[in-house]
């Protein structure tokens, strides 16, 4: 090669667009120093062989580089395909996210409209209903001597029905108010909140002979104090009401629970019994998955319990599992209100129960670290 050497030829080859990635093996009988080899590699060589050449070795090297070239091209094709799929998948996920956002916005709007309707309907219906009840009372008082026994019975039944309807409307109005307006949160002692709740239900507990067991201290949490008093009051009242045991008790406490174990609508309970969540199984956990434990508060009783098939219905509004007058009656809104209050805290509530063995209602709250909690732990 009188006009150019192999180094210059390799440079010319790699300048051509088609051969920029062509593998070049240098074979030389003259330039055999380490500097020559380094210069060859700098000009794009993949190998540098000295004369005499061993044919089998050369064929093996060429085979290796040819296979490496094929693998590289295959990897490039796979990368391009992967990038294409990533772009398509990202666009699809973006569309789904936008659709989900639209659905969430529409659901929020409809929920607000439903709350507004419930508020207006329950508020406006109470006055005419109270008027019907009052007129029935006037008839009973002013015309009692002119009415036969059957007519008086009808008027008495009318007053009883209007009173029940008013109770239902009051419950609906209260339920809608919980979901509307401000929901102030503050750091508060759960032991103080529980003490207020027990004071409110003290007369009923004494009347029914229910023993209260507090496994404290409960610590502190960020919550709406008045609404959480209502949560404890409702749960303790239910525990006392739905109990037919000779020795009745209700236990209130707190225990750690791992978020990763809270999955699905039904699962094996902490004590082996069935459970039901107070939220839909499609709803994600209130917190991101993490290894730390959440404080879970519970209200447990040894009452009549709940059948497995009835667990999904217990948080539905106006849904009673027993006759209207059984176990002291009621409107069937207590647990629905409790569920809404807990959800307005951004938390969850669920129940574990078995017929004849009692029930345990669990709910999570955002705990506040304090010295008392640290001492307990």
Tab-separated table of N, CA, C and O in Angstrom, residues 105-152:
chain	number	residue	atom	x	y	z
A	105	UNK	N	-64.283	13.801	38.788
A	105	UNK	CA	-64.893	15.129	38.844
A	105	UNK	C	-66.408	15.028	38.760
A	105	UNK	O	-67.132	15.693	39.523
A	106	UNK	N	-66.880	14.177	37.843
A	106	UNK	CA	-68.323	14.004	37.695
A	106	UNK	C	-68.925	13.357	38.939
A	106	UNK	O	-70.007	13.742	39.397
A	107	UNK	N	-68.206	12.376	39.512
A	107	UNK	CA	-68.695	11.712	40.720
A	107	UNK	C	-68.758	12.697	41.881
A	107	UNK	O	-69.737	12.709	42.639
A	108	UNK	N	-67.726	13.533	42.011
A	108	UNK	CA	-67.737	14.553	43.065
A	108	UNK	C	-68.913	15.501	42.895
A	108	UNK	O	-69.599	15.843	43.868
A	109	UNK	N	-69.134	15.930	41.656
A	109	UNK	CA	-70.251	16.848	41.393
A	109	UNK	C	-71.585	16.190	41.731
A	109	UNK	O	-72.449	16.800	42.369
A	110	UNK	N	-71.759	14.947	41.317
A	110	UNK	CA	-73.025	14.259	41.593
A	110	UNK	C	-73.215	14.006	43.083
A	110	UNK	O	-74.341	14.087	43.589
A	111	UNK	N	-72.114	13.676	43.769
A	111	UNK	CA	-72.218	13.496	45.219
A	111	UNK	C	-72.618	14.796	45.907
A	111	UNK	O	-73.419	14.795	46.854
A	112	UNK	N	-72.054	15.898	45.432
A	112	UNK	CA	-72.417	17.193	45.995
A	112	UNK	C	-73.883	17.512	45.718
A	112	UNK	O	-74.591	18.015	46.588
A	113	UNK	N	-74.335	17.208	44.499
A	113	UNK	CA	-75.742	17.428	44.166
A	113	UNK	C	-76.640	16.533	45.015
A	113	UNK	O	-77.703	16.970	45.479
A	114	UNK	N	-76.197	15.273	45.225
A	114	UNK	CA	-76.989	14.355	46.034
A	114	UNK	C	-77.059	14.826	47.482
A	114	UNK	O	-78.126	14.777	48.111
A	115	UNK	N	-75.922	15.292	48.011
A	115	UNK	CA	-75.919	15.827	49.374
A	115	UNK	C	-76.839	17.041	49.487
A	115	UNK	O	-77.575	17.194	50.465
A	116	UNK	N	-76.757	17.909	48.458
A	116	UNK	CA	-77.606	19.100	48.468
A	116	UNK	C	-79.077	18.715	48.407
A	116	UNK	O	-79.921	19.283	49.114
A	117	UNK	N	-79.395	17.734	47.575
A	117	UNK	CA	-80.789	17.271	47.472
A	117	UNK	C	-81.254	16.672	48.789
A	117	UNK	O	-82.371	16.949	49.253
A	118	UNK	N	-80.403	15.819	49.388
A	118	UNK	CA	-80.777	15.196	50.658
A	118	UNK	C	-81.005	16.252	51.727
A	118	UNK	O	-81.939	16.162	52.528
A	119	UNK	N	-80.147	17.266	51.729
A	119	UNK	CA	-80.281	18.335	52.723
A	119	UNK	C	-81.593	19.097	52.529
A	119	UNK	O	-82.367	19.279	53.465
A	120	UNK	N	-81.842	19.519	51.296
A	120	UNK	CA	-83.051	20.300	51.017
A	120	UNK	C	-84.302	19.460	51.248
A	120	UNK	O	-85.269	19.912	51.876
A	121	UNK	N	-84.278	18.219	50.736
A	121	UNK	CA	-85.456	17.366	50.865
A	121	UNK	C	-85.777	17.094	52.330
A	121	UNK	O	-86.926	17.241	52.771
A	122	UNK	N	-84.772	16.698	53.095
A	122	UNK	CA	-85.023	16.364	54.499
A	122	UNK	C	-85.408	17.603	55.297
A	122	UNK	O	-86.252	17.545	56.192
A	123	UNK	N	-84.789	18.748	54.956
A	123	UNK	CA	-85.093	19.982	55.687
A	123	UNK	C	-86.509	20.465	55.368
A	123	UNK	O	-87.280	20.824	56.265
A	124	UNK	N	-86.868	20.478	54.092
A	124	UNK	CA	-88.168	21.015	53.683
A	124	UNK	C	-89.316	20.081	54.003
A	124	UNK	O	-90.456	20.532	54.179
A	125	UNK	N	-89.073	18.796	54.080
A	125	UNK	CA	-90.154	17.841	54.354
A	125	UNK	C	-90.515	17.779	55.832
A	125	UNK	O	-91.594	17.292	56.179
A	126	UNK	N	-89.625	18.234	56.680
A	126	UNK	CA	-89.894	18.115	58.118
A	126	UNK	C	-91.067	18.981	58.558
A	126	UNK	O	-91.865	18.554	59.397
A	127	UNK	N	-91.188	20.176	58.004
A	127	UNK	CA	-92.266	21.069	58.429
A	127	UNK	C	-93.653	20.515	58.124
A	127	UNK	O	-94.510	20.448	59.014
A	128	UNK	N	-93.957	20.130	56.852
A	128	UNK	CA	-95.282	19.550	56.602
A	128	UNK	C	-95.524	18.267	57.398
A	128	UNK	O	-96.653	17.990	57.816
A	129	UNK	N	-94.473	17.490	57.613
A	129	UNK	CA	-94.630	16.253	58.376
A	129	UNK	C	-94.979	16.570	59.831
A	129	UNK	O	-95.849	15.913	60.433
A	130	UNK	N	-94.322	17.590	60.380
A	130	UNK	CA	-94.626	17.999	61.746
A	130	UNK	C	-96.059	18.536	61.832
A	130	UNK	O	-96.765	18.326	62.823
A	131	UNK	N	-96.501	19.198	60.768
A	131	UNK	CA	-97.880	19.686	60.742
A	131	UNK	C	-98.882	18.552	60.759
A	131	UNK	O	-99.901	18.620	61.471
A	132	UNK	N	-98.606	17.491	59.996
A	132	UNK	CA	-99.506	16.323	59.988
A	132	UNK	C	-99.577	15.706	61.380
A	132	UNK	O	-100.664	15.368	61.878
A	133	UNK	N	-98.428	15.581	62.015
A	133	UNK	CA	-98.392	15.006	63.355
A	133	UNK	C	-99.175	15.868	64.349
A	133	UNK	O	-99.928	15.350	65.183
A	134	UNK	N	-99.005	17.191	64.248
A	134	UNK	CA	-99.708	18.093	65.168
A	134	UNK	C	-101.216	18.040	64.966
A	134	UNK	O	-101.992	18.039	65.931
A	135	UNK	N	-101.654	18.007	63.704
A	135	UNK	CA	-103.087	17.919	63.436
A	135	UNK	C	-103.676	16.613	63.962
A	135	UNK	O	-104.803	16.592	64.505
A	136	UNK	N	-102.920	15.525	63.829
A	136	UNK	CA	-103.381	14.253	64.371
A	136	UNK	C	-103.507	14.348	65.895
A	136	UNK	O	-104.464	13.828	66.488
A	137	UNK	N	-102.567	15.032	66.533
A	137	UNK	CA	-102.619	15.207	67.985
A	137	UNK	C	-103.826	16.071	68.385
A	137	UNK	O	-104.522	15.754	69.365
A	138	UNK	N	-104.082	17.146	67.627
A	138	UNK	CA	-105.229	17.998	67.920
A	138	UNK	C	-106.529	17.202	67.846
A	138	UNK	O	-107.414	17.353	68.698
A	139	UNK	N	-106.643	16.370	66.820
A	139	UNK	CA	-107.853	15.562	66.668
A	139	UNK	C	-108.025	14.607	67.849
A	139	UNK	O	-109.138	14.413	68.353
A	140	UNK	N	-106.901	14.008	68.266
A	140	UNK	CA	-106.972	13.083	69.400
A	140	UNK	C	-107.354	13.800	70.692
A	140	UNK	O	-108.101	13.260	71.529
A	141	UNK	N	-106.857	15.014	70.868
A	141	UNK	CA	-107.123	15.740	72.104
A	141	UNK	C	-108.497	16.422	72.100
A	141	UNK	O	-109.203	16.411	73.110
A	142	UNK	N	-108.868	17.036	70.978
A	142	UNK	CA	-110.092	17.855	70.941
A	142	UNK	C	-111.349	17.062	70.575
A	142	UNK	O	-112.460	17.487	70.913
A	143	UNK	N	-111.142	15.944	69.859
A	143	UNK	CA	-112.325	15.200	69.403
A	143	UNK	C	-112.306	13.758	69.887
A	143	UNK	O	-112.923	12.885	69.296
A	144	UNK	N	-111.597	13.530	70.979
A	144	UNK	CA	-111.479	12.154	71.471
A	144	UNK	C	-112.842	11.557	71.805
A	144	UNK	O	-113.103	10.376	71.542
A	145	UNK	N	-113.746	12.399	72.365
A	145	UNK	CA	-115.050	11.874	72.751
A	145	UNK	C	-115.963	11.651	71.558
A	145	UNK	O	-117.001	10.988	71.663
A	146	UNK	N	-115.600	12.203	70.389
A	146	UNK	CA	-116.432	12.036	69.199
A	146	UNK	C	-115.894	10.963	68.264
A	146	UNK	O	-116.529	10.659	67.252
A	147	UNK	N	-114.727	10.409	68.588
A	147	UNK	CA	-114.111	9.390	67.740
A	147	UNK	C	-114.256	8.017	68.371
A	147	UNK	O	-114.195	7.868	69.596
A	148	UNK	N	-114.491	7.029	67.521
A	148	UNK	CA	-114.556	5.664	68.047
A	148	UNK	C	-113.137	5.134	68.244
A	148	UNK	O	-112.148	5.772	67.865
A	149	UNK	N	-113.062	3.972	68.826
A	149	UNK	CA	-111.758	3.397	69.169
A	149	UNK	C	-110.909	3.152	67.933
A	149	UNK	O	-109.701	3.384	67.933
A	150	UNK	N	-111.524	2.717	66.850
A	150	UNK	CA	-110.780	2.447	65.626
A	150	UNK	C	-110.178	3.734	65.050
A	150	UNK	O	-109.022	3.756	64.623
A	151	UNK	N	-110.952	4.822	65.058
A	151	UNK	CA	-110.460	6.104	64.539
A	151	UNK	C	-109.312	6.624	65.395
A	151	UNK	O	-108.314	7.141	64.869
A	152	UNK	N	-109.450	6.508	66.709
A	152	UNK	CA	-108.351	6.930	67.573
A	152	UNK	C	-107.089	6.087	67.314
A	152	UNK	O	-105.971	6.599	67.344
